[in-house]
């Protein structure tokens, strides 16, 4: 007689939704893919160049959600990190995200999501 199988363990979502401001475009990121990789696959044109976290062409503001990096030292200062700047070419989402493309020197700073 065989043992009953336990119910499958709950698993983390396999993809996360990213909404891009300004404009409101959106795309989904599968586990193991960077935001830029997923945007390109979805036909969403985001600023990019090196794709390895050094040139900062892709820098964006994280308005909602949380990311982790696939490299140890993405090209952000501690202050930029604390202010919510991310490098989408080496960032992978942990949650659904809202990101915004503005430049650090010209942005009109809005309050950040305190839950980040
Ligand atoms: S594309 Fe160069 S840092 Fe992201």
Short mmCIF file of N, CA and C and ligand atoms in Angstrom, two decimals:
data_model
loop_
_atom_site.label_atom_id
_atom_site.label_comp_id
_atom_site.label_asym_id
_atom_site.label_seq_id
_atom_site.Cartn_x
_atom_site.Cartn_y
_atom_site.Cartn_z
N UNK A 1 0.85 -1.18 0.00
CA UNK A 1 0.00 0.00 0.00
C UNK A 1 0.90 1.24 0.00
N UNK A 2 0.56 2.20 -0.84
CA UNK A 2 1.39 3.39 -0.94
C UNK A 2 0.95 4.44 0.07
N UNK A 3 1.92 5.25 0.48
CA UNK A 3 1.64 6.34 1.41
C UNK A 3 0.93 7.47 0.67
N UNK A 4 0.01 8.14 1.32
CA UNK A 4 -0.60 9.31 0.65
C UNK A 4 0.44 10.40 0.45
N UNK A 5 0.32 11.09 -0.67
CA UNK A 5 1.25 12.19 -0.94
C UNK A 5 0.80 13.44 -0.20
N UNK A 6 1.73 14.14 0.44
CA UNK A 6 1.35 15.40 1.08
C UNK A 6 1.00 16.43 0.02
N UNK A 7 0.20 17.42 0.37
CA UNK A 7 -0.11 18.47 -0.61
C UNK A 7 1.18 19.21 -0.98
N UNK A 8 1.24 19.72 -2.20
CA UNK A 8 2.45 20.44 -2.61
C UNK A 8 2.67 21.66 -1.71
N UNK A 9 3.93 21.92 -1.41
CA UNK A 9 4.28 23.10 -0.60
C UNK A 9 3.98 24.35 -1.39
N UNK A 10 3.50 25.39 -0.71
CA UNK A 10 3.28 26.64 -1.43
C UNK A 10 4.61 27.14 -1.99
N UNK A 11 4.58 27.65 -3.18
CA UNK A 11 5.82 28.13 -3.79
C UNK A 11 5.71 29.62 -4.09
N UNK A 12 6.86 30.22 -4.25
CA UNK A 12 6.90 31.63 -4.59
C UNK A 12 6.39 31.81 -6.02
N UNK A 13 5.83 32.98 -6.31
CA UNK A 13 5.39 33.21 -7.68
C UNK A 13 6.56 33.06 -8.64
N UNK A 14 6.28 32.55 -9.84
CA UNK A 14 7.36 32.36 -10.81
C UNK A 14 7.61 33.61 -11.64
N UNK A 15 6.73 34.60 -11.54
CA UNK A 15 6.98 35.85 -12.24
C UNK A 15 6.40 37.00 -11.44
N UNK A 16 6.90 38.18 -11.73
CA UNK A 16 6.42 39.40 -11.08
C UNK A 16 6.11 40.43 -12.15
N UNK A 17 5.09 41.22 -11.90
CA UNK A 17 4.67 42.27 -12.81
C UNK A 17 5.46 43.55 -12.52
N UNK A 18 5.92 44.21 -13.57
CA UNK A 18 6.63 45.49 -13.45
C UNK A 18 5.84 46.54 -14.22
N UNK A 19 5.52 47.63 -13.56
CA UNK A 19 4.85 48.77 -14.20
C UNK A 19 5.87 49.89 -14.29
N UNK A 20 5.97 50.50 -15.48
CA UNK A 20 6.98 51.52 -15.75
C UNK A 20 6.32 52.88 -15.87
N UNK A 21 6.85 53.85 -15.13
CA UNK A 21 6.42 55.24 -15.24
C UNK A 21 7.57 56.09 -15.73
N UNK A 22 7.34 57.14 -16.48
CA UNK A 22 6.02 57.54 -16.96
C UNK A 22 5.57 56.64 -18.10
N UNK A 23 4.29 56.59 -18.30
CA UNK A 23 3.74 55.86 -19.44
C UNK A 23 2.88 54.68 -19.07
N UNK A 24 3.20 54.00 -17.97
CA UNK A 24 2.37 52.90 -17.53
C UNK A 24 2.56 51.59 -18.27
N UNK A 25 3.62 51.48 -19.11
CA UNK A 25 3.88 50.19 -19.75
C UNK A 25 4.12 49.15 -18.66
N UNK A 26 3.87 47.90 -19.00
CA UNK A 26 4.11 46.84 -18.01
C UNK A 26 4.60 45.58 -18.70
N UNK A 27 5.27 44.77 -17.93
CA UNK A 27 5.76 43.48 -18.42
C UNK A 27 5.96 42.57 -17.22
N UNK A 28 6.09 41.28 -17.50
CA UNK A 28 6.30 40.30 -16.44
C UNK A 28 7.74 39.81 -16.49
N UNK A 29 8.30 39.55 -15.32
CA UNK A 29 9.68 39.07 -15.21
C UNK A 29 9.65 37.67 -14.61
N UNK A 30 10.14 36.71 -15.37
CA UNK A 30 10.23 35.34 -14.87
C UNK A 30 11.41 35.23 -13.91
N UNK A 31 11.32 34.30 -12.98
CA UNK A 31 12.41 34.08 -12.02
C UNK A 31 13.73 33.86 -12.77
N UNK A 32 14.79 34.49 -12.27
CA UNK A 32 16.11 34.33 -12.87
C UNK A 32 16.43 35.31 -13.98
N UNK A 33 15.50 36.23 -14.28
CA UNK A 33 15.72 37.21 -15.34
C UNK A 33 15.79 38.61 -14.73
N UNK A 34 16.61 39.45 -15.35
CA UNK A 34 16.69 40.84 -14.91
C UNK A 34 15.51 41.62 -15.47
N UNK A 35 15.30 42.80 -14.91
CA UNK A 35 14.21 43.65 -15.41
C UNK A 35 14.44 44.01 -16.88
N UNK A 36 15.67 44.33 -17.23
CA UNK A 36 15.95 44.70 -18.62
C UNK A 36 15.75 43.51 -19.55
N UNK A 37 16.22 42.34 -19.17
CA UNK A 37 16.02 41.16 -20.02
C UNK A 37 14.54 40.93 -20.29
N UNK A 38 13.73 41.04 -19.25
CA UNK A 38 12.29 40.81 -19.40
C UNK A 38 11.65 41.91 -20.24
N UNK A 39 12.09 43.16 -20.04
CA UNK A 39 11.53 44.26 -20.83
C UNK A 39 11.83 44.06 -22.31
N UNK A 40 13.05 43.71 -22.63
CA UNK A 40 13.43 43.48 -24.03
C UNK A 40 12.59 42.35 -24.61
N UNK A 41 12.43 41.27 -23.86
CA UNK A 41 11.65 40.12 -24.35
C UNK A 41 10.20 40.50 -24.60
N UNK A 42 9.70 41.46 -23.81
CA UNK A 42 8.30 41.89 -23.94
C UNK A 42 8.14 43.04 -24.94
N UNK A 43 9.24 43.52 -25.51
CA UNK A 43 9.15 44.61 -26.46
C UNK A 43 9.01 45.97 -25.82
N UNK A 44 9.35 46.07 -24.54
CA UNK A 44 9.30 47.35 -23.83
C UNK A 44 10.70 47.97 -23.89
N UNK A 45 10.80 49.15 -24.46
CA UNK A 45 12.11 49.77 -24.69
C UNK A 45 12.50 50.61 -23.47
N UNK A 46 13.45 50.10 -22.70
CA UNK A 46 13.96 50.82 -21.53
C UNK A 46 15.40 51.24 -21.80
N UNK A 47 15.85 52.33 -21.18
CA UNK A 47 17.24 52.76 -21.36
C UNK A 47 18.20 51.65 -20.92
N UNK A 48 19.23 51.40 -21.72
CA UNK A 48 20.21 50.36 -21.36
C UNK A 48 21.42 50.51 -22.24
N UNK A 49 22.53 49.95 -21.76
CA UNK A 49 23.74 49.92 -22.56
C UNK A 49 24.56 48.69 -22.18
N UNK A 50 25.33 48.79 -21.06
CA UNK A 50 26.29 47.71 -20.75
C UNK A 50 25.61 46.41 -20.32
N UNK A 51 24.52 46.51 -19.67
CA UNK A 51 23.77 45.36 -19.12
C UNK A 51 24.54 44.57 -18.06
N UNK A 52 25.56 45.19 -17.47
CA UNK A 52 26.29 44.48 -16.41
C UNK A 52 26.44 45.32 -15.14
N UNK A 53 25.65 46.39 -15.01
CA UNK A 53 25.63 47.15 -13.78
C UNK A 53 26.74 48.16 -13.61
N UNK A 54 27.38 48.57 -14.69
CA UNK A 54 28.49 49.52 -14.54
C UNK A 54 28.23 50.89 -15.18
N UNK A 55 27.53 50.96 -16.30
CA UNK A 55 27.43 52.24 -17.02
C UNK A 55 26.37 53.19 -16.44
N UNK A 56 25.38 52.67 -15.75
CA UNK A 56 24.31 53.42 -15.11
C UNK A 56 23.30 54.01 -16.09
N UNK A 57 23.37 53.63 -17.35
CA UNK A 57 22.39 54.12 -18.32
C UNK A 57 20.97 53.75 -17.94
N UNK A 58 20.80 52.62 -17.30
CA UNK A 58 19.46 52.10 -17.00
C UNK A 58 18.91 52.57 -15.66
N UNK A 59 19.63 53.42 -14.94
CA UNK A 59 19.23 53.78 -13.57
C UNK A 59 17.76 54.23 -13.52
N UNK A 60 17.06 53.74 -12.53
CA UNK A 60 15.63 54.04 -12.37
C UNK A 60 15.32 54.14 -10.89
N UNK A 61 14.17 54.71 -10.60
CA UNK A 61 13.72 54.84 -9.22
C UNK A 61 12.71 53.75 -8.92
N UNK A 62 12.94 53.03 -7.85
CA UNK A 62 12.00 52.01 -7.41
C UNK A 62 10.93 52.68 -6.56
N UNK A 63 9.71 52.72 -7.07
CA UNK A 63 8.61 53.38 -6.36
C UNK A 63 7.83 52.41 -5.48
N UNK A 64 7.74 51.17 -5.90
CA UNK A 64 7.07 50.15 -5.08
C UNK A 64 7.75 48.82 -5.33
N UNK A 65 7.88 48.04 -4.28
CA UNK A 65 8.39 46.68 -4.42
C UNK A 65 9.82 46.55 -3.92
N UNK A 66 10.38 45.40 -4.21
CA UNK A 66 11.72 45.09 -3.71
C UNK A 66 12.45 44.26 -4.77
N UNK A 67 13.76 44.52 -4.90
CA UNK A 67 14.59 43.78 -5.85
C UNK A 67 15.81 43.22 -5.13
N UNK A 68 16.46 42.27 -5.78
CA UNK A 68 17.79 41.84 -5.37
C UNK A 68 18.67 41.90 -6.61
N UNK A 69 19.99 41.86 -6.37
CA UNK A 69 20.93 42.00 -7.48
C UNK A 69 21.64 40.69 -7.77
N UNK A 70 21.91 40.47 -9.04
CA UNK A 70 22.62 39.26 -9.44
C UNK A 70 24.14 39.44 -9.35
N UNK A 71 24.60 40.64 -9.05
CA UNK A 71 26.03 40.89 -8.83
C UNK A 71 26.19 41.50 -7.44
N UNK A 72 27.38 41.36 -6.87
CA UNK A 72 27.59 41.80 -5.49
C UNK A 72 27.60 43.32 -5.35
N UNK A 73 28.17 44.02 -6.33
CA UNK A 73 28.34 45.47 -6.19
C UNK A 73 27.83 46.20 -7.42
N UNK A 74 26.50 46.35 -7.56
CA UNK A 74 26.00 47.15 -8.68
C UNK A 74 26.48 48.59 -8.53
N UNK A 75 26.58 49.30 -9.64
CA UNK A 75 27.16 50.63 -9.66
C UNK A 75 26.29 51.71 -9.06
N UNK A 76 25.92 51.55 -7.81
CA UNK A 76 25.14 52.54 -7.07
C UNK A 76 25.89 52.88 -5.79
N UNK A 77 25.79 54.15 -5.38
CA UNK A 77 26.33 54.52 -4.07
C UNK A 77 25.37 54.04 -2.98
N UNK A 78 25.86 54.02 -1.75
CA UNK A 78 24.98 53.65 -0.64
C UNK A 78 23.80 54.62 -0.55
N UNK A 79 24.09 55.92 -0.76
CA UNK A 79 23.00 56.91 -0.71
C UNK A 79 21.97 56.65 -1.80
N UNK A 80 22.43 56.36 -3.02
CA UNK A 80 21.49 56.08 -4.10
C UNK A 80 20.65 54.85 -3.76
N UNK A 81 21.31 53.83 -3.25
CA UNK A 81 20.56 52.63 -2.85
C UNK A 81 19.50 52.98 -1.83
N UNK A 82 19.89 53.74 -0.80
CA UNK A 82 18.96 54.10 0.26
C UNK A 82 17.83 54.99 -0.24
N UNK A 83 18.11 55.78 -1.30
CA UNK A 83 17.09 56.66 -1.87
C UNK A 83 16.15 55.93 -2.84
N UNK A 84 16.43 54.67 -3.11
CA UNK A 84 15.53 53.89 -3.96
C UNK A 84 15.93 53.77 -5.41
N UNK A 85 17.17 54.17 -5.74
CA UNK A 85 17.63 54.00 -7.12
C UNK A 85 18.01 52.54 -7.35
N UNK A 86 17.71 52.05 -8.55
CA UNK A 86 18.08 50.68 -8.90
C UNK A 86 18.72 50.66 -10.28
N UNK A 87 19.40 49.56 -10.58
CA UNK A 87 19.95 49.33 -11.91
C UNK A 87 19.22 48.11 -12.49
N UNK A 88 18.21 48.36 -13.32
CA UNK A 88 17.37 47.27 -13.81
C UNK A 88 18.10 46.19 -14.62
N UNK A 89 19.27 46.49 -15.15
CA UNK A 89 19.97 45.47 -15.96
C UNK A 89 20.52 44.34 -15.10
N UNK A 90 20.71 44.58 -13.82
CA UNK A 90 21.23 43.53 -12.93
C UNK A 90 20.30 43.28 -11.74
N UNK A 91 19.12 43.87 -11.78
CA UNK A 91 18.14 43.70 -10.70
C UNK A 91 17.10 42.67 -11.10
N UNK A 92 16.76 41.82 -10.15
CA UNK A 92 15.70 40.84 -10.33
C UNK A 92 14.64 41.11 -9.27
N UNK A 93 13.37 41.03 -9.64
CA UNK A 93 12.32 41.40 -8.68
C UNK A 93 12.07 40.31 -7.63
N UNK A 94 11.82 40.76 -6.41
CA UNK A 94 11.34 39.88 -5.34
C UNK A 94 9.83 39.99 -5.19
N UNK A 95 9.27 41.07 -5.72
CA UNK A 95 7.84 41.36 -5.62
C UNK A 95 7.41 42.01 -6.93
N UNK A 96 6.12 42.26 -7.09
CA UNK A 96 5.68 43.13 -8.17
C UNK A 96 6.30 44.51 -7.93
N UNK A 97 6.57 45.23 -9.02
CA UNK A 97 7.30 46.50 -8.91
C UNK A 97 6.60 47.63 -9.65
N UNK A 98 6.86 48.84 -9.19
CA UNK A 98 6.60 50.05 -9.96
C UNK A 98 7.93 50.78 -10.01
N UNK A 99 8.42 51.04 -11.23
CA UNK A 99 9.68 51.75 -11.39
C UNK A 99 9.45 53.00 -12.22
N UNK A 100 10.34 53.98 -12.04
CA UNK A 100 10.18 55.26 -12.73
C UNK A 100 11.52 55.66 -13.30
N UNK A 101 11.47 56.12 -14.54
CA UNK A 101 12.70 56.60 -15.18
C UNK A 101 12.76 58.11 -15.11
N UNK A 102 13.61 58.61 -14.25
CA UNK A 102 13.92 60.02 -14.09
C UNK A 102 15.41 60.07 -13.83
N UNK A 103 16.02 61.20 -14.05
CA UNK A 103 17.44 61.30 -13.76
C UNK A 103 17.63 61.85 -12.36
N UNK A 104 18.66 61.40 -11.64
CA UNK A 104 18.83 61.86 -10.27
C UNK A 104 18.95 63.38 -10.16
N UNK A 105 19.50 64.03 -11.17
CA UNK A 105 19.73 65.47 -11.05
C UNK A 105 18.49 66.30 -11.40
N UNK A 106 17.51 65.71 -12.08
CA UNK A 106 16.35 66.50 -12.52
C UNK A 106 15.03 66.02 -11.95
N UNK A 107 15.07 64.98 -11.16
CA UNK A 107 13.80 64.43 -10.69
C UNK A 107 13.08 65.40 -9.77
N UNK A 108 11.77 65.29 -9.79
CA UNK A 108 10.93 65.98 -8.84
C UNK A 108 10.63 64.96 -7.75
N UNK A 109 11.35 65.05 -6.66
CA UNK A 109 11.32 64.00 -5.65
C UNK A 109 9.95 63.90 -5.00
N UNK A 110 9.40 62.69 -5.04
CA UNK A 110 8.15 62.40 -4.36
C UNK A 110 8.45 61.48 -3.20
N UNK A 111 7.61 61.45 -2.19
CA UNK A 111 7.87 60.57 -1.06
C UNK A 111 7.97 59.12 -1.51
N UNK A 112 8.91 58.40 -0.91
CA UNK A 112 9.08 57.01 -1.23
C UNK A 112 8.10 56.17 -0.42
N UNK A 113 7.85 54.99 -0.92
CA UNK A 113 7.01 54.03 -0.20
C UNK A 113 7.74 53.61 1.07
N UNK A 114 7.23 53.96 2.25
CA UNK A 114 7.94 53.63 3.49
C UNK A 114 7.99 52.13 3.76
N UNK A 115 7.21 51.34 3.05
CA UNK A 115 7.17 49.89 3.28
C UNK A 115 8.31 49.17 2.60
N UNK A 116 9.11 49.88 1.75
CA UNK A 116 10.21 49.24 1.07
C UNK A 116 11.26 48.79 2.03
S1 LIG B 1 22.76 49.10 -18.65
FE1 LIG B 1 24.66 49.70 -17.80
S2 LIG B 1 24.29 49.78 -15.65
FE2 LIG B 1 22.45 49.02 -16.50
#
